[in-house]
Every structure is written in structure tokens, then in C-alpha cells.
């Protein structure tokens, strides 16, 4: 089956099947307003943007949780603004590292508040430092709705990020929203396999699943990632690359999603979590007195490196 997931960046092209040039936003200089302190504890790095305001007990509990579950680096900032600045530097650094080594940089986006936290990438100095022409962009999950629908992760990413950077339209891979949820999932998986054949996308030598260079992910208040929800059978899916859900606990009900074997075959994952409403799920996942329930976010474990980006509200219970 030929894949049809490839999409242009503009909504006019979605409606009229005509290519268009991505829009740009003028670079604006922005400097971080705080400093960071990196602590090494039992092989795990904990980074706090304002160590005088962050309790030593919180630092200790996060470091221990990271050690026990192999969660990698935990970064805590005073504000979401500081999260966005550091996330831009992190993303640009990985992009530059990968694009020096090969001709493609495969990036996976989620929806939700993650897109807003990418806003600093379109500003100086990051905008001009990135080889946008090598980026290939995918979605970890998508709602089965038209691309210009308010619930579309594609629309969210286009409005907030993709329309402002010169990524070639043919390197942005949206779902075929004319298909059913099952059909869209099959089509997206076929598209990924086609890109593996063309050497755009690599395969993990450890798992045999596609190995994306970087996943930029968020988390729901219930601890779900992608469209993998607590207690749902899809959390245990270990054969498919892309699967579908018709009974999502969160509307809209029909979605497609990467499975955990694909997520965890990634080289790098940034988990970006902001806001007090997500603190209980983070407490269950990284807190010292962890709940016996394993939330989906606690199952995320990339092959190379995991980095958590928190504002102090999201980290308030750890």
C-alpha cells in the first residue's frame, strides 16, 4: 500500500492541493533570566534554575527517583518562560549534533502545551543556527479530524511553530485525515517503513523498531503520553509501530498513536511538563514515595538519553 501521510505545511494546500512557502516570524533576541546549578547524584543529573528557592529535599527525592528508574536528567525552572528558553537550546544543540553526522534529523512532536514551549526556537540565536532543511517532522499521536480542525495536533503545530520555520513541506508528515482511525494508523506505519527504506529514518539495532533522533513530548494530567492512557490495553501493544484508538478517555475519541516500542527506541526524548495540575502525576512517577500504579509517562525510556523539563509548579510535589 502506498503511503499518503505526507503533507504540505499550509491549510490552503490541504484544501487545494497546491504547494505554498512556509511563513517566517522575525527572530527576536531572548536571553535566559536565571542561572542553573547542575548536581550529580548517583550518576543522575539534576538541574535547578534557582537553587536558593528549591528545597534540598526536593532535589534529593528527584535524584533518587531518577536513579531507581533510569530516568536521566531532571531540570526544574522557576517559570515556563525559562523552560522554553532552555528547551530551545537543548533542541538546537541536538539538531546541530545530528545534522553534522547525517543528512536527516527526525523529530517527533506531541500536541498540548508542548508546542507553545517551542516558541523560542523561532527566535535568535536558535533560528539561524539550525539546518531546518534537514528536519523531518512527525507526530507521536494525532486526532482523526481534518487538518484545519481545532482539535488537530497538525494545526496546533502549524500555527505555533511549523509556519515560522523553513522546513521543506515535503518533510512534514501528517496523517491522511480522509481515512478511518484504523486506516490512518496503517497508512502512517506504511509511510514510516517507506522512509526506512529510503534511509531517511533509521531502525534501532536493539529493537528493530524505528529510531527517531528526538521526541519532544508532553504529558497529560493523568500521566498519559501520546494517546496511551492509564489502564488502556494499547499501553501493552508491542508489535505495531502505529496503532489506533476509538475510545479515548479524552475527546476526540478517535486517534492514532505511536506505540511504546517506537517511543522507547528513540535516541533522545525531552519530556516537557508545566503547571500545578500535572504535579500529582509527576509525584507518582518521580516522587520518593512512589505510588504502586505505573503511569504511561513512567514507561518512557529512550535508548540514549531522557531529559525532564519542569517548571516549579509541576515539580512541586517531588
Tab-separated table of C-alpha atoms in Angstrom:
chain	number	residue	atom	x	y	z
A	1	UNK	CA	0.000	0.000	0.000
A	2	UNK	CA	1.396	3.381	-0.964
A	3	UNK	CA	1.581	5.775	1.942
A	4	UNK	CA	-0.291	9.051	1.788
A	5	UNK	CA	0.693	10.618	5.088
A	6	UNK	CA	2.947	13.295	3.618
A	7	UNK	CA	1.521	16.775	3.928
A	8	UNK	CA	2.311	20.334	2.985
A	9	UNK	CA	2.532	22.970	5.672
A	10	UNK	CA	-0.295	25.329	4.807
A	11	UNK	CA	-4.019	24.876	5.207
A	12	UNK	CA	-4.583	26.345	1.761
A	13	UNK	CA	-2.531	23.484	0.355
A	14	UNK	CA	-4.578	20.975	2.333
A	15	UNK	CA	-7.770	22.294	0.774
A	16	UNK	CA	-6.490	22.988	-2.754
A	17	UNK	CA	-3.563	20.557	-3.064
A	18	UNK	CA	-1.302	23.450	-4.018
A	19	UNK	CA	2.164	23.938	-2.522
A	20	UNK	CA	2.970	27.071	-0.598
A	21	UNK	CA	6.026	28.597	1.014
A	22	UNK	CA	6.183	28.330	4.811
A	23	UNK	CA	5.829	31.608	6.648
A	24	UNK	CA	8.539	33.084	8.839
A	25	UNK	CA	8.470	35.116	12.014
A	26	UNK	CA	11.245	37.659	12.604
A	27	UNK	CA	13.922	36.485	15.011
A	28	UNK	CA	13.793	38.167	18.402
A	29	UNK	CA	16.675	38.031	20.831
A	30	UNK	CA	15.926	36.445	24.179
A	31	UNK	CA	18.333	35.602	26.987
A	32	UNK	CA	17.617	33.339	29.929
A	33	UNK	CA	16.948	35.332	33.071
A	34	UNK	CA	18.250	32.797	35.533
A	35	UNK	CA	21.265	30.621	36.148
A	36	UNK	CA	21.363	26.865	36.587
A	37	UNK	CA	23.064	24.583	39.058
A	38	UNK	CA	23.868	21.051	37.930
A	39	UNK	CA	24.034	18.423	40.646
A	40	UNK	CA	25.270	14.882	40.131
A	41	UNK	CA	23.734	12.302	42.434
A	42	UNK	CA	24.397	8.568	41.944
A	43	UNK	CA	25.007	9.059	38.237
A	44	UNK	CA	21.913	11.196	37.585
A	45	UNK	CA	21.976	14.919	36.824
A	46	UNK	CA	19.506	17.260	38.488
A	47	UNK	CA	19.479	20.833	37.250
A	48	UNK	CA	17.697	23.660	39.063
A	49	UNK	CA	17.357	27.174	37.664
A	50	UNK	CA	17.244	28.782	41.124
A	51	UNK	CA	18.764	26.527	43.770
A	52	UNK	CA	18.128	29.046	46.570
A	53	UNK	CA	14.390	28.732	46.066
A	54	UNK	CA	14.236	24.994	45.503
A	55	UNK	CA	14.327	22.802	48.583
A	56	UNK	CA	17.179	20.379	49.142
A	57	UNK	CA	14.676	17.649	49.996
A	58	UNK	CA	13.037	18.026	46.582
A	59	UNK	CA	16.405	17.828	44.875
A	60	UNK	CA	17.251	14.644	46.733
A	61	UNK	CA	13.964	12.875	46.021
A	62	UNK	CA	14.144	13.630	42.297
A	63	UNK	CA	17.721	12.425	42.026
A	64	UNK	CA	16.881	9.186	43.796
A	65	UNK	CA	13.835	8.548	41.631
A	66	UNK	CA	15.908	9.094	38.524
A	67	UNK	CA	18.491	6.639	39.734
A	68	UNK	CA	15.986	3.933	40.540
A	69	UNK	CA	14.107	4.098	37.246
A	70	UNK	CA	16.889	5.254	34.933
A	71	UNK	CA	15.086	8.490	34.203
A	72	UNK	CA	18.112	10.583	33.324
A	73	UNK	CA	18.312	14.355	33.680
A	74	UNK	CA	15.708	16.344	35.612
A	75	UNK	CA	15.648	20.110	35.082
A	76	UNK	CA	13.492	22.415	37.216
A	77	UNK	CA	12.941	26.088	36.378
A	78	UNK	CA	11.182	28.942	38.142
A	79	UNK	CA	8.856	29.591	35.220
A	80	UNK	CA	7.569	28.184	31.933
A	81	UNK	CA	9.393	31.015	30.170
A	82	UNK	CA	12.703	29.630	31.443
A	83	UNK	CA	11.643	26.132	30.422
A	84	UNK	CA	11.034	27.379	26.875
A	85	UNK	CA	14.437	29.081	26.670
A	86	UNK	CA	16.343	26.016	27.855
A	87	UNK	CA	14.265	23.684	25.669
A	88	UNK	CA	15.212	25.757	22.622
A	89	UNK	CA	18.918	25.466	23.417
A	90	UNK	CA	18.564	21.739	24.081
A	91	UNK	CA	16.741	21.146	20.795
A	92	UNK	CA	19.135	23.291	18.762
A	93	UNK	CA	22.158	21.543	20.268
A	94	UNK	CA	20.825	18.081	19.417
A	95	UNK	CA	19.775	19.230	15.943
A	96	UNK	CA	23.252	20.583	15.248
A	97	UNK	CA	24.910	17.444	16.569
A	98	UNK	CA	22.788	15.129	14.415
A	99	UNK	CA	22.877	17.228	11.231
A	100	UNK	CA	26.684	17.284	11.378
A	101	UNK	CA	26.616	13.494	11.296
A	102	UNK	CA	23.922	12.731	8.716
A	103	UNK	CA	21.601	14.245	6.124
A	104	UNK	CA	18.330	13.992	8.046
A	105	UNK	CA	17.151	14.910	11.545
A	106	UNK	CA	13.956	13.098	12.530
A	107	UNK	CA	11.850	14.928	15.095
A	108	UNK	CA	8.607	13.795	16.698
A	109	UNK	CA	6.153	16.285	18.200
A	110	UNK	CA	3.247	15.860	20.567
A	111	UNK	CA	0.295	18.203	20.994
A	112	UNK	CA	-0.874	20.133	24.029
A	113	UNK	CA	1.269	22.738	25.757
A	114	UNK	CA	4.477	21.345	24.224
A	115	UNK	CA	4.060	23.419	21.066
A	116	UNK	CA	3.885	26.701	22.981
A	117	UNK	CA	7.094	25.750	24.780
A	118	UNK	CA	8.883	25.509	21.408
A	119	UNK	CA	8.340	29.197	20.640
A	120	UNK	CA	11.918	30.220	21.437
A	121	UNK	CA	13.249	28.050	18.592
A	122	UNK	CA	11.983	30.614	16.094
A	123	UNK	CA	13.952	33.395	17.771
A	124	UNK	CA	17.636	34.319	17.794
A	125	UNK	CA	20.085	32.782	18.293
A	126	UNK	CA	18.476	29.390	17.661
A	127	UNK	CA	16.565	30.123	14.454
A	128	UNK	CA	19.693	30.932	12.456
A	129	UNK	CA	21.799	28.156	13.966
A	130	UNK	CA	19.575	25.255	12.860
A	131	UNK	CA	19.718	23.452	9.498
A	132	UNK	CA	15.958	23.403	9.017
A	133	UNK	CA	16.315	21.822	5.592
A	134	UNK	CA	17.363	18.548	7.222
A	135	UNK	CA	14.424	18.338	9.599
A	136	UNK	CA	11.777	15.646	9.093
A	137	UNK	CA	8.782	16.145	11.378
A	138	UNK	CA	6.341	13.527	12.669
A	139	UNK	CA	3.625	13.281	15.305
A	140	UNK	CA	3.662	10.865	18.240
A	141	UNK	CA	-0.131	10.874	18.061
A	142	UNK	CA	-2.888	12.616	16.180
A	143	UNK	CA	-6.627	13.078	16.433
A	144	UNK	CA	-8.522	11.731	13.425
A	145	UNK	CA	-10.013	15.082	12.417
A	146	UNK	CA	-9.441	17.411	9.436
A	147	UNK	CA	-6.093	19.189	9.463
A	148	UNK	CA	-7.737	22.570	9.937
A	149	UNK	CA	-9.888	21.359	12.858
A	150	UNK	CA	-9.358	22.950	16.265
A	151	UNK	CA	-8.519	19.517	17.746
A	152	UNK	CA	-5.822	18.711	15.179
A	153	UNK	CA	-2.271	18.398	16.511
A	154	UNK	CA	-1.125	19.298	12.991
A	155	UNK	CA	-2.987	22.619	13.151
A	156	UNK	CA	-1.622	23.317	16.618
A	157	UNK	CA	1.950	22.700	15.469
A	158	UNK	CA	1.456	24.626	12.231
A	159	UNK	CA	0.023	27.696	13.914
A	160	UNK	CA	2.536	27.776	16.754
A	161	UNK	CA	5.746	26.528	15.176
A	162	UNK	CA	5.889	24.994	11.700
A	163	UNK	CA	4.588	28.053	9.841
A	164	UNK	CA	7.501	30.053	11.271
A	165	UNK	CA	10.421	27.859	10.197
A	166	UNK	CA	11.696	26.872	6.704
A	167	UNK	CA	11.284	23.116	6.928
A	168	UNK	CA	10.572	21.765	3.409
A	169	UNK	CA	6.833	20.986	3.180
A	170	UNK	CA	7.539	17.505	1.854
A	171	UNK	CA	9.382	16.690	5.083
A	172	UNK	CA	6.397	17.231	7.349
A	173	UNK	CA	4.400	14.015	7.749
A	174	UNK	CA	0.793	14.445	8.798
A	175	UNK	CA	-1.795	11.684	8.833
A	176	UNK	CA	-4.230	11.092	5.988
A	177	UNK	CA	-7.315	12.532	7.650
A	178	UNK	CA	-9.605	11.173	4.912
A	179	UNK	CA	-9.168	7.656	6.307
A	180	UNK	CA	-10.701	5.928	9.315
A	181	UNK	CA	-8.667	5.713	12.515
A	182	UNK	CA	-7.549	2.190	11.636
A	183	UNK	CA	-6.779	3.158	8.053
A	184	UNK	CA	-4.851	6.264	9.107
A	185	UNK	CA	-2.734	4.228	11.537
A	186	UNK	CA	-1.944	1.617	8.878
A	187	UNK	CA	-1.108	4.362	6.382
A	188	UNK	CA	1.189	6.176	8.806
A	189	UNK	CA	3.053	2.971	9.642
A	190	UNK	CA	3.456	2.258	5.934
A	191	UNK	CA	4.835	5.770	5.482
A	192	UNK	CA	7.412	5.192	8.234
A	193	UNK	CA	8.514	1.918	6.651
A	194	UNK	CA	8.884	3.675	3.303
A	195	UNK	CA	11.140	6.269	4.943
A	196	UNK	CA	13.221	3.486	6.483
A	197	UNK	CA	13.670	2.002	3.008
A	198	UNK	CA	14.787	5.409	1.730
A	199	UNK	CA	17.257	5.815	4.632
A	200	UNK	CA	15.520	8.908	5.979
A	201	UNK	CA	14.536	7.065	9.142
A	202	UNK	CA	16.844	4.667	10.944
A	203	UNK	CA	15.944	1.394	12.679
A	204	UNK	CA	17.152	0.554	16.163
A	205	UNK	CA	19.695	-2.262	16.163
A	206	UNK	CA	18.403	-3.216	19.614
A	207	UNK	CA	14.669	-3.428	18.948
A	208	UNK	CA	14.024	-3.434	15.210
A	209	UNK	CA	11.627	-0.504	15.633
A	210	UNK	CA	12.210	2.913	14.024
A	211	UNK	CA	14.723	5.060	15.864
A	212	UNK	CA	13.815	8.732	15.773
A	213	UNK	CA	16.545	11.205	16.658
A	214	UNK	CA	14.465	13.332	19.029
A	215	UNK	CA	10.989	13.165	20.516
A	216	UNK	CA	9.603	16.342	22.078
A	217	UNK	CA	6.787	15.145	24.292
A	218	UNK	CA	4.317	16.433	26.819
A	219	UNK	CA	2.217	14.678	29.436
A	220	UNK	CA	-1.462	14.870	30.358
A	221	UNK	CA	-2.634	15.473	33.944
A	222	UNK	CA	-3.497	11.761	34.207
A	223	UNK	CA	0.045	10.774	33.206
A	224	UNK	CA	-0.760	9.781	29.631
A	225	UNK	CA	1.731	10.285	26.817
A	226	UNK	CA	0.898	10.231	23.124
A	227	UNK	CA	-2.574	8.622	23.106
A	228	UNK	CA	-1.505	5.916	25.535
A	229	UNK	CA	-3.746	6.285	28.566
A	230	UNK	CA	-3.527	4.744	32.060
A	231	UNK	CA	-5.140	1.321	32.158
A	232	UNK	CA	-5.837	1.164	28.415
A	233	UNK	CA	-4.853	-2.056	26.585
A	234	UNK	CA	-2.831	-0.107	23.993
A	235	UNK	CA	-0.223	0.590	26.653
A	236	UNK	CA	0.827	-3.055	26.265
A	237	UNK	CA	0.907	-3.112	22.445
A	238	UNK	CA	4.351	-4.346	21.430
A	239	UNK	CA	4.069	-5.416	17.790
A	240	UNK	CA	2.733	-2.452	15.855
A	241	UNK	CA	4.647	0.738	15.098
A	242	UNK	CA	1.488	2.818	14.894
A	243	UNK	CA	-1.898	1.838	16.260
A	244	UNK	CA	-5.331	3.430	16.700
A	245	UNK	CA	-7.806	4.118	19.450
A	246	UNK	CA	-11.565	4.677	19.101
A	247	UNK	CA	-12.431	5.068	22.776
A	248	UNK	CA	-10.006	7.711	24.007
A	249	UNK	CA	-10.830	8.803	27.583
A	250	UNK	CA	-10.106	12.328	26.396
A	251	UNK	CA	-12.019	13.720	23.394
A	252	UNK	CA	-11.934	13.403	20.490
A	253	UNK	CA	-12.295	9.607	20.809
A	254	UNK	CA	-10.617	8.506	17.550
A	255	UNK	CA	-6.839	8.867	17.314
A	256	UNK	CA	-3.688	7.223	16.061
A	257	UNK	CA	-0.602	6.834	18.226
A	258	UNK	CA	2.942	5.530	18.252
A	259	UNK	CA	3.372	2.508	20.489
A	260	UNK	CA	5.800	2.297	23.396
A	261	UNK	CA	8.360	0.187	21.486
A	262	UNK	CA	8.642	3.034	18.968
A	263	UNK	CA	8.743	5.761	21.608
A	264	UNK	CA	11.392	3.936	23.610
A	265	UNK	CA	13.556	3.199	20.560
A	266	UNK	CA	14.220	6.938	20.174
A	267	UNK	CA	17.691	8.322	20.724
A	268	UNK	CA	16.646	11.371	22.769
A	269	UNK	CA	13.403	12.298	24.490
A	270	UNK	CA	12.550	15.621	26.110
A	271	UNK	CA	9.544	15.348	28.444
A	272	UNK	CA	8.194	18.856	28.979
A	273	UNK	CA	5.761	19.245	31.881
A	274	UNK	CA	4.499	22.563	33.219
A	275	UNK	CA	1.724	23.595	35.572
A	276	UNK	CA	0.490	22.567	39.014
A	277	UNK	CA	-2.239	20.380	37.535
A	278	UNK	CA	0.376	17.866	36.424
A	279	UNK	CA	2.261	17.711	39.732
A	280	UNK	CA	0.358	14.659	41.113
A	281	UNK	CA	1.273	12.517	38.102
A	282	UNK	CA	4.905	13.605	38.360
A	283	UNK	CA	4.851	12.750	42.064
A	284	UNK	CA	3.663	9.226	41.236
A	285	UNK	CA	6.365	8.865	38.608
A	286	UNK	CA	9.420	10.501	40.169
A	287	UNK	CA	8.496	11.119	43.791
A	288	UNK	CA	10.350	9.431	46.623
A	289	UNK	CA	7.255	7.653	47.928
A	290	UNK	CA	6.082	6.378	44.576
A	291	UNK	CA	2.568	5.080	44.060
A	292	UNK	CA	2.292	1.437	43.045
A	293	UNK	CA	0.470	2.492	39.860
A	294	UNK	CA	2.795	2.781	36.871
A	295	UNK	CA	1.559	5.623	34.715
A	296	UNK	CA	2.330	5.701	30.981
A	297	UNK	CA	4.752	8.600	31.453
A	298	UNK	CA	6.763	6.351	33.781
A	299	UNK	CA	7.144	3.822	30.964
A	300	UNK	CA	9.030	6.243	28.709
A	301	UNK	CA	12.669	5.205	28.429
A	302	UNK	CA	14.656	6.148	25.288
A	303	UNK	CA	17.766	4.313	24.162
A	304	UNK	CA	20.212	7.183	24.650
A	305	UNK	CA	19.018	9.975	26.934
A	306	UNK	CA	15.893	11.191	28.733
A	307	UNK	CA	15.596	14.799	29.908
A	308	UNK	CA	12.713	16.133	32.004
A	309	UNK	CA	11.866	19.848	31.801
A	310	UNK	CA	9.710	21.101	34.702
A	311	UNK	CA	8.593	24.447	35.967
A	312	UNK	CA	8.468	24.660	39.757
A	313	UNK	CA	4.704	24.130	39.801
A	314	UNK	CA	4.939	20.787	38.008
A	315	UNK	CA	7.792	19.737	40.319
A	316	UNK	CA	6.098	20.999	43.482
A	317	UNK	CA	5.294	17.539	44.880
A	318	UNK	CA	8.703	15.954	44.392
